[in-house]
Amino acid sequence: MNYHIAKGVFDILPKDPDPKGNWRSIHYWQYVESIIRKISFEYGFSEIRTPIFETTELFKRSIGTTTDIVTKEMYTFQDKASRSLTLRPEGTAPVLRSFIEKRLDKSGDSFCKFFYLLPMFRYERQQAGRYRQHHQFGVEAIGDNSPHQDVEVIDLFYTFLQRLGLQELTLQINSIGNKSERQKYRHALKMYLRPSLDSLSPESQNRYEVNPLRILDSKNPHDKKLITNAPKIVDFLETESKEHFENVCSCLESLKIPFQLNHSLVRGLDYYNNTVFEITSTYLGAQNSLGGGGRYDGLIKELGGQDLPSFGFGAGLERIIQTMLAEKVYMPKPNCPTLLLIPLGCDAKKKCFQMLSKLRKEHIAVEMDFSDKKLKHKMRYADSIKTRYVAVIGENELKNNKFELKEMESGNCETISFNSLMQRLKNDKL
Ligand code: HAM
């Protein structure tokens, strides 16, 4: 019996043999992850890691029972004690659960700016850019309701993408107001759509009663046309929400972060209020959102904590790495060994094995070919691992206490003694 990987998920390999799967090569992930850790630290966010599953109720309560994630996409199962558990479909709810459970909401001086780099699980219909396991870089800034907090988080995300070298970015923002403003808007939108209800796509018809704002997100061309003239949520904002949004916009302008107002942007999770945003790339297809987020002021209270405002975003690493390759930005080369030792014969093997250990103790990346294959094969291996140097060591080399250190790229050889090898390689690192 042959085993295959489950549908909608993928391996991240040292190098994916499929040229189209280049984005699944581990060194790209490690590079992006290193920049995430660096920039998050610079902006004052601390890492948090929550478990891979939580109680199902947590996600239902926070994401919303009528959302696509909760109705169609959660990996929910019962454990042996019949508890309903769900593989994490998103990061906000678990971070807040932890924040409240550890009573961080009660201590004024605790960490309240978090970032995470975690896998998420959603049972999605298979298509480009949508996976059943994806990886998110997310941040959650808890406790501040000023527009500056919104912009600090948006700036972090935008600067991160720029630091990766991405250029074809569009930041779209909108305000969806507070609960009562949304309620009024919801009513006005339904009134506007009612006469055309029968002509809406089946999906939008389903959303009409349960979640009409999501109709604004519809990709159906007829729905989209109809929505062009729909009432706009900004026109329903009262003074406080309006001022907040205007301040966010002017603060973005002051940082020279270009943005577009998108009155149809509502996001697919129920917990948002006021500012919502997404950053898209022209290099992606239909699933063009690199990430998005917004303000979710009522959620901590909803989950049993204090009434604290919050703002955050989540960004998909798969789409980010794919965009980097499509935009042909700088990408690091895989880490390669400094030296491959190729012994010929038993005595050389013993000597090389000792050298291997000594060099590694000095933090030099060395490999040794243990096989009894022909030299031709061993040299082919040296090529494939892209080692910087090769040293072939046989009886003569042992007898003369000297060998040739060959630089693979230039083909240059230099003769050195066993004793001077370590210093020679250390000098190289300086
Ligand atoms: P989200 O928009 O559902 O938001 O996901 C954030 C990002 O994760 C998306 O923009 C996309 O890049 C990526 N993503 C989502 N689903 C998939 C998938 N199936 N395959 C590949 N990539 C995917 C959230 O999850 C919110 N928790 C973000 C947030 C944090 N809001 C406030 N704080």
Coordinates of C-alpha atoms and ligand atoms in Angstrom, one line a residue:
M1 CA 0.0 0.0 0.0
N2 CA 1.3 3.5 -0.9
Y3 CA 0.5 6.4 1.4
H4 CA -0.2 9.8 0.0
I5 CA -0.3 13.2 1.6
A6 CA -3.8 14.3 2.7
K7 CA -5.7 16.6 0.3
G8 CA -5.0 20.3 0.6
V9 CA -1.8 20.2 2.7
F10 CA 1.8 20.1 1.7
D11 CA 5.3 19.2 2.9
I12 CA 8.0 21.9 3.3
L13 CA 11.2 20.2 2.1
P14 CA 14.9 21.1 2.0
K15 CA 14.2 21.5 -1.7
D16 CA 11.0 20.6 -3.5
P17 CA 11.8 18.6 -6.7
D18 CA 8.8 20.1 -8.5
P19 CA 9.8 23.5 -10.0
K20 CA 6.3 24.7 -9.4
G21 CA 6.6 23.8 -5.8
N22 CA 9.7 25.9 -5.3
W23 CA 7.8 28.0 -2.7
R24 CA 7.7 25.0 -0.4
S25 CA 11.6 25.0 0.0
I26 CA 12.4 25.4 3.7
H27 CA 15.1 28.1 3.4
Y28 CA 12.5 30.6 2.0
W29 CA 10.3 29.9 5.1
Q30 CA 13.2 30.2 7.5
Y31 CA 14.2 33.5 5.9
V32 CA 10.7 35.0 6.1
E33 CA 10.2 33.7 9.6
S34 CA 13.5 35.3 10.7
I35 CA 12.3 38.7 9.4
I36 CA 9.0 38.2 11.2
R37 CA 10.7 37.6 14.5
K38 CA 13.0 40.6 13.9
I39 CA 10.4 43.1 12.9
S40 CA 8.0 42.0 15.6
F41 CA 10.6 42.6 18.2
E42 CA 11.4 46.0 16.7
Y43 CA 7.7 47.0 17.1
G44 CA 7.5 45.7 20.6
F45 CA 5.5 42.5 20.0
S46 CA 6.3 39.3 22.0
E47 CA 5.8 35.8 20.7
I48 CA 2.9 33.6 21.9
R49 CA 2.4 29.9 21.0
T50 CA -1.0 28.5 21.7
P51 CA -2.1 24.8 21.4
I52 CA -3.0 23.4 18.0
F53 CA -6.6 22.7 19.2
E54 CA -9.1 24.5 21.4
T55 CA -12.6 23.9 22.6
T56 CA -15.0 24.3 19.7
E57 CA -17.1 26.7 21.6
L58 CA -14.3 29.3 21.7
F59 CA -14.2 29.6 17.9
K60 CA -18.0 29.5 17.5
R61 CA -18.4 32.3 20.0
S62 CA -15.6 34.5 18.6
I63 CA -15.6 34.0 14.8
G64 CA -19.4 33.9 14.6
T65 CA -21.9 31.0 14.1
T66 CA -23.0 32.1 10.6
T67 CA -19.5 32.6 9.1
D68 CA -18.0 30.3 6.5
I69 CA -15.2 29.3 8.9
V70 CA -17.6 28.0 11.6
T71 CA -20.4 26.6 9.3
K72 CA -18.2 24.9 6.8
E73 CA -14.5 24.9 7.4
M74 CA -13.6 23.8 10.9
Y75 CA -11.9 20.5 11.7
T76 CA -13.9 19.5 14.7
F77 CA -13.7 16.2 16.5
Q78 CA -14.6 14.6 19.8
D79 CA -11.9 13.4 22.1
K80 CA -12.1 10.2 24.1
A81 CA -14.1 12.0 26.8
S82 CA -16.6 13.3 24.3
R83 CA -15.3 16.9 24.4
S84 CA -15.8 18.8 21.2
L85 CA -12.4 20.2 20.1
T86 CA -11.4 22.1 16.9
L87 CA -8.1 22.5 15.1
R88 CA -7.2 26.2 15.2
P89 CA -8.7 27.9 12.1
E90 CA -7.3 31.3 13.1
G91 CA -5.2 32.9 15.8
T92 CA -7.1 35.7 17.4
A93 CA -9.5 33.7 19.6
P94 CA -6.8 31.4 21.1
V95 CA -4.6 34.4 21.9
L96 CA -7.5 36.1 23.7
R97 CA -8.4 32.9 25.5
S98 CA -4.9 32.6 26.8
F99 CA -4.8 36.3 27.7
I100 CA -8.0 36.1 29.7
E101 CA -7.2 32.7 31.3
K102 CA -3.8 33.9 32.5
R103 CA -5.5 37.0 33.9
L104 CA -3.3 39.3 31.8
D105 CA -6.4 41.4 31.3
K106 CA -6.3 42.2 35.0
S107 CA -2.7 43.3 35.3
G108 CA -2.0 46.7 33.8
D109 CA 1.7 46.2 33.2
S110 CA 1.8 42.9 31.5
F111 CA 2.6 42.1 27.9
C112 CA -0.3 43.0 25.7
K113 CA 1.3 43.0 22.2
F114 CA 1.6 39.5 20.8
F115 CA 2.7 38.0 17.6
Y116 CA 2.4 34.4 16.4
L117 CA 3.7 32.2 13.6
L118 CA 1.4 29.2 13.6
P119 CA -0.3 26.7 11.4
M120 CA -4.1 27.1 10.9
F121 CA -6.6 24.5 9.7
R122 CA -9.6 25.1 7.5
Y123 CA -11.5 22.6 5.4
E124 CA -11.4 24.7 2.2
R125 CA -12.5 23.8 -1.3
Q126 CA -9.2 23.0 -3.1
Q127 CA -7.9 25.9 -5.2
A128 CA -4.8 28.0 -5.7
G129 CA -4.0 30.0 -2.6
R130 CA -6.3 28.1 -0.3
Y131 CA -4.9 25.2 1.7
R132 CA -6.3 23.1 4.4
Q133 CA -3.3 23.8 6.5
H134 CA -1.8 27.3 6.1
H135 CA 0.6 29.3 8.2
Q136 CA -0.1 32.7 9.6
F137 CA 2.0 35.5 10.9
G138 CA -0.4 37.3 13.1
V139 CA -0.3 40.1 15.7
E140 CA -2.8 41.1 18.4
A141 CA -2.4 44.5 20.2
I142 CA -4.6 44.5 23.2
G143 CA -5.8 47.4 25.4
D144 CA -5.6 50.6 23.3
N145 CA -8.4 52.1 21.4
S146 CA -6.5 55.0 19.8
P147 CA -6.2 55.3 16.0
H148 CA -2.5 55.2 16.5
Q149 CA -2.8 51.6 17.6
D150 CA -4.6 50.7 14.4
V151 CA -1.9 52.4 12.3
E152 CA 1.0 50.9 14.3
V153 CA -0.3 47.4 13.4
I154 CA -1.0 48.3 9.8
D155 CA 2.4 49.9 9.5
L156 CA 4.1 46.8 10.9
F157 CA 2.4 44.6 8.3
Y158 CA 3.1 47.0 5.4
T159 CA 6.8 47.6 6.5
F160 CA 7.3 43.8 6.8
L161 CA 6.1 43.2 3.3
Q162 CA 8.2 46.1 2.0
R163 CA 11.2 44.7 3.9
L164 CA 10.7 41.4 2.0
G165 CA 11.0 43.5 -1.2
L166 CA 7.4 43.3 -2.3
Q167 CA 6.2 46.3 -4.2
E168 CA 2.9 45.6 -6.0
L169 CA 0.9 46.0 -2.8
T170 CA -2.5 47.6 -2.2
L171 CA -3.7 48.5 1.2
Q172 CA -7.5 48.7 1.4
I173 CA -9.3 50.0 4.4
N174 CA -12.8 50.6 5.5
S175 CA -14.7 51.3 8.7
I176 CA -17.6 49.0 9.6
G177 CA -18.6 51.2 12.6
N178 CA -19.9 49.9 15.9
K179 CA -22.7 47.4 16.5
S180 CA -25.6 49.9 16.4
E181 CA -24.3 51.6 13.3
R182 CA -23.9 48.3 11.6
Q183 CA -27.4 47.3 12.6
K184 CA -28.8 50.4 10.9
Y185 CA -26.6 49.8 7.8
R186 CA -27.6 46.1 7.7
H187 CA -31.3 47.2 7.6
A188 CA -30.6 49.7 4.8
L189 CA -28.6 47.2 2.8
K190 CA -31.4 44.6 3.0
M191 CA -33.9 47.2 1.9
Y192 CA -31.8 48.0 -1.1
L193 CA -31.2 44.4 -2.0
R194 CA -34.8 43.2 -1.4
P195 CA -36.2 44.0 -4.9
S196 CA -33.3 42.1 -6.5
L197 CA -33.2 39.2 -4.1
D198 CA -34.2 36.6 -6.7
S199 CA -31.4 37.6 -9.1
L200 CA -28.6 37.4 -6.5
S201 CA -26.3 34.4 -6.6
P202 CA -27.5 31.4 -4.4
E203 CA -24.7 32.1 -2.0
S204 CA -25.7 35.8 -1.5
Q205 CA -29.4 34.7 -1.2
N206 CA -28.4 32.5 1.7
R207 CA -26.5 35.4 3.2
Y208 CA -29.4 37.8 2.9
E209 CA -31.0 36.9 6.2
V210 CA -28.1 35.6 8.2
N211 CA -25.1 37.8 7.3
P212 CA -26.1 40.4 4.6
L213 CA -22.9 42.4 4.9
R214 CA -21.0 39.5 3.5
I215 CA -22.9 40.0 0.2
L216 CA -20.6 43.0 -0.3
D217 CA -17.8 40.4 -0.5
S218 CA -19.4 38.4 -3.3
K219 CA -17.2 37.6 -6.3
N220 CA -20.3 37.0 -8.5
P221 CA -20.3 39.6 -11.4
H222 CA -24.0 40.3 -11.2
D223 CA -23.9 40.7 -7.4
K224 CA -20.9 42.9 -7.7
K225 CA -22.7 45.2 -10.2
L226 CA -25.6 45.5 -7.9
I227 CA -23.4 46.3 -4.9
T228 CA -21.8 49.3 -6.8
N229 CA -24.9 51.4 -6.0
A230 CA -25.7 50.0 -2.6
P231 CA -25.7 52.3 0.4
K232 CA -22.2 52.7 1.9
I233 CA -21.5 51.9 5.5
V234 CA -19.4 55.1 6.0
D235 CA -22.6 57.1 5.6
F236 CA -24.0 55.4 8.7
L237 CA -21.0 56.2 11.0
E238 CA -21.7 58.6 13.8
T239 CA -19.3 61.2 15.2
E240 CA -17.0 58.9 17.3
S241 CA -16.6 56.2 14.7
K242 CA -16.2 58.7 11.9
E243 CA -13.5 60.6 13.8
H244 CA -11.7 57.4 14.6
F245 CA -11.6 56.5 10.9
E246 CA -10.6 59.9 9.8
N247 CA -7.7 59.9 12.3
V248 CA -6.6 56.4 11.0
C249 CA -6.6 57.7 7.5
S250 CA -4.6 60.9 8.3
C251 CA -2.2 59.0 10.5
L252 CA -1.5 56.6 7.5
E253 CA -1.0 59.6 5.3
S254 CA 1.5 61.1 7.8
L255 CA 3.5 57.8 7.6
K256 CA 3.2 58.0 3.8
I257 CA 1.5 54.6 3.6
P258 CA -0.6 54.7 0.5
F259 CA -4.2 53.2 0.9
Q260 CA -7.4 52.9 -0.9
L261 CA -10.9 53.2 0.7
N262 CA -12.9 50.1 -0.1
H263 CA -16.5 50.6 1.1
S264 CA -17.3 46.9 0.4
L265 CA -14.5 45.5 2.6
V266 CA -16.2 43.7 5.5
R267 CA -14.0 40.7 6.3
G268 CA -15.2 37.2 6.9
L269 CA -15.1 37.0 10.7
D270 CA -17.8 38.5 12.9
Y271 CA -15.7 40.0 15.6
Y272 CA -14.6 43.2 13.9
N273 CA -15.8 46.8 14.5
N274 CA -14.6 50.1 13.1
T275 CA -11.3 49.8 11.1
V276 CA -10.9 46.8 8.9
F277 CA -8.1 46.4 6.3
E278 CA -6.5 44.0 3.8
I279 CA -3.3 44.1 1.9
T280 CA -3.5 42.5 -1.5
S281 CA -0.9 41.8 -4.2
T282 CA -1.4 42.0 -8.0
Y283 CA 0.8 39.0 -8.4
L284 CA -1.8 36.7 -6.8
G285 CA -4.9 35.3 -8.5
A286 CA -8.4 35.3 -7.1
Q287 CA -7.1 34.7 -3.6
N288 CA -5.1 37.9 -3.6
S289 CA -5.2 38.8 0.0
L290 CA -1.7 38.6 1.7
G291 CA -3.4 39.3 5.0
G292 CA -5.9 41.4 6.8
G293 CA -7.4 42.3 10.1
G294 CA -8.9 45.1 12.0
R295 CA -10.3 46.3 15.3
Y296 CA -12.2 43.9 17.6
D297 CA -13.1 46.0 20.7
G298 CA -15.9 43.8 22.1
L299 CA -14.3 40.4 21.8
I300 CA -12.4 40.1 25.0
K301 CA -15.5 41.0 27.0
E302 CA -17.5 38.6 24.9
L303 CA -15.1 35.8 25.8
G304 CA -15.4 36.5 29.6
G305 CA -12.6 39.1 30.1
Q306 CA -12.4 42.8 30.8
D307 CA -13.8 45.3 28.3
L308 CA -10.6 45.9 26.4
P309 CA -10.2 47.2 22.9
S310 CA -7.9 45.4 20.5
F311 CA -6.5 45.5 17.0
G312 CA -4.7 42.8 14.9
F313 CA -4.0 41.1 11.6
G314 CA -3.2 37.7 10.2
A315 CA -1.1 37.1 7.1
G316 CA -0.7 33.9 5.1
L317 CA 3.0 32.8 4.7
E318 CA 2.2 30.6 1.6
R319 CA 0.8 33.5 -0.3
I320 CA 3.6 35.8 0.8
I321 CA 6.4 33.4 -0.3
Q322 CA 4.6 32.7 -3.6
T323 CA 4.4 36.5 -4.2
M324 CA 8.0 37.0 -3.4
L325 CA 9.0 34.4 -6.0
A326 CA 6.5 35.9 -8.6
E327 CA 7.9 39.4 -8.0
K328 CA 11.5 38.0 -8.2
V329 CA 12.6 39.8 -5.1
Y330 CA 15.8 38.8 -3.3
M331 CA 15.6 35.3 -1.9
P332 CA 18.4 33.7 0.1
K333 CA 20.2 30.7 -1.2
P334 CA 19.9 27.5 0.9
N335 CA 22.5 27.0 3.6
C336 CA 25.3 24.9 2.2
P337 CA 28.1 23.1 4.0
T338 CA 31.5 24.7 4.1
L339 CA 33.4 21.4 3.5
L340 CA 32.7 17.9 2.4
L341 CA 35.4 15.4 3.5
I342 CA 35.8 12.4 1.1
P343 CA 37.9 9.7 2.6
L344 CA 39.3 6.9 0.5
G345 CA 40.1 3.8 2.5
C346 CA 39.7 2.7 6.2
D347 CA 42.5 4.8 7.7
A348 CA 41.4 8.0 5.9
K349 CA 37.8 7.3 7.1
K350 CA 39.1 7.2 10.8
K351 CA 41.1 10.4 10.3
C352 CA 38.2 12.2 8.6
F353 CA 35.7 11.2 11.2
Q354 CA 37.9 12.7 13.9
M355 CA 38.3 15.9 11.8
L356 CA 34.6 16.1 11.3
S357 CA 34.0 16.1 15.0
K358 CA 36.7 18.7 15.7
L359 CA 35.6 21.1 13.0
R360 CA 31.9 20.9 14.1
K361 CA 33.0 21.7 17.7
E362 CA 34.3 25.0 16.2
H363 CA 30.9 25.6 14.5
I364 CA 32.1 24.9 11.0
A365 CA 29.5 23.2 8.8
V366 CA 31.2 20.0 7.6
E367 CA 29.9 16.8 6.1
M368 CA 31.6 13.5 5.4
D369 CA 30.8 11.0 2.8
F370 CA 30.6 7.6 4.6
S371 CA 29.7 5.6 1.5
D372 CA 31.9 3.2 -0.3
K373 CA 30.8 4.5 -3.7
K374 CA 33.1 5.4 -6.5
L375 CA 34.8 8.8 -6.3
K376 CA 32.8 10.0 -9.3
H377 CA 29.6 9.5 -7.3
K378 CA 31.0 11.2 -4.3
M379 CA 31.9 14.2 -6.4
R380 CA 28.4 14.3 -7.8
Y381 CA 27.1 14.3 -4.2
A382 CA 29.4 17.2 -3.5
D383 CA 27.9 19.1 -6.4
S384 CA 24.3 18.4 -5.3
I385 CA 24.8 19.6 -1.7
K386 CA 26.6 22.7 -3.0
T387 CA 29.4 22.5 -0.6
R388 CA 32.0 25.3 -0.8
Y389 CA 35.1 23.0 -0.5
V390 CA 35.9 19.4 -1.0
A391 CA 38.9 17.5 0.4
V392 CA 39.6 14.0 -0.9
I393 CA 41.8 12.2 1.5
G394 CA 43.5 8.9 0.8
E395 CA 46.7 7.1 1.8
N396 CA 49.1 9.6 0.1
E397 CA 47.5 12.5 1.9
L398 CA 47.8 10.7 5.2
K399 CA 51.4 9.9 4.6
N400 CA 52.4 13.4 3.5
N401 CA 50.2 15.1 6.1
K402 CA 48.9 17.4 3.3
F403 CA 45.9 17.4 1.1
E404 CA 44.2 19.6 -1.5
L405 CA 41.3 21.9 -0.5
K406 CA 39.3 22.4 -3.6
E407 CA 36.9 25.3 -4.0
M408 CA 34.0 23.9 -5.9
E409 CA 32.8 27.0 -7.7
S410 CA 36.2 28.3 -9.0
G411 CA 37.9 24.9 -9.2
N412 CA 40.9 26.4 -7.4
C413 CA 42.9 24.0 -5.2
E414 CA 45.3 24.8 -2.4
T415 CA 47.6 22.4 -0.6
I416 CA 47.3 22.6 3.2
S417 CA 48.3 20.5 6.2
F418 CA 45.8 18.8 8.4
N419 CA 46.8 21.0 11.3
S420 CA 46.1 24.2 9.4
L421 CA 42.7 23.3 8.1
M422 CA 40.7 24.5 11.1
Q423 CA 42.4 28.0 11.0
R424 CA 42.0 28.2 7.3
L425 CA 38.3 27.6 7.4
K426 CA 37.8 29.9 10.4
N427 CA 39.7 32.7 8.5
D428 CA 37.2 32.2 5.7
K429 CA 34.3 32.9 8.0
L430 CA 35.8 36.2 9.2
Ligands
HAM1 P1 -8.3 35.8 7.7 O1 -8.5 36.9 6.7 O2 -9.2 34.7 7.8 O3 -8.1 36.5 9.1 O4 -6.9 35.2 7.4 C1 -5.7 36.0 7.3 C2 -4.8 35.6 6.1 O5 -4.5 34.2 6.2 C3 -5.5 35.7 4.7 O6 -5.5 37.0 4.3 C4 -4.7 34.8 3.9 O7 -3.5 35.4 3.5 C5 -4.4 33.7 4.9 N1 -5.3 32.5 4.7 C6 -6.5 32.4 5.3 N2 -7.0 31.2 4.9 C7 -6.1 30.6 4.1 C8 -6.1 29.3 3.4 N3 -7.1 28.5 3.5 N4 -5.0 29.1 2.7 C9 -4.0 29.9 2.6 N5 -3.9 31.1 3.2 C10 -5.0 31.5 4.0 C11 -7.9 35.9 10.3 O8 -7.6 34.7 10.4 C12 -7.9 36.8 11.5 N6 -7.7 36.0 12.7 C13 -6.8 37.9 11.3 C14 -6.8 38.8 12.5 C15 -5.9 38.8 13.5 N7 -7.7 39.8 12.7 C16 -7.4 40.4 13.9 N8 -6.3 39.8 14.4

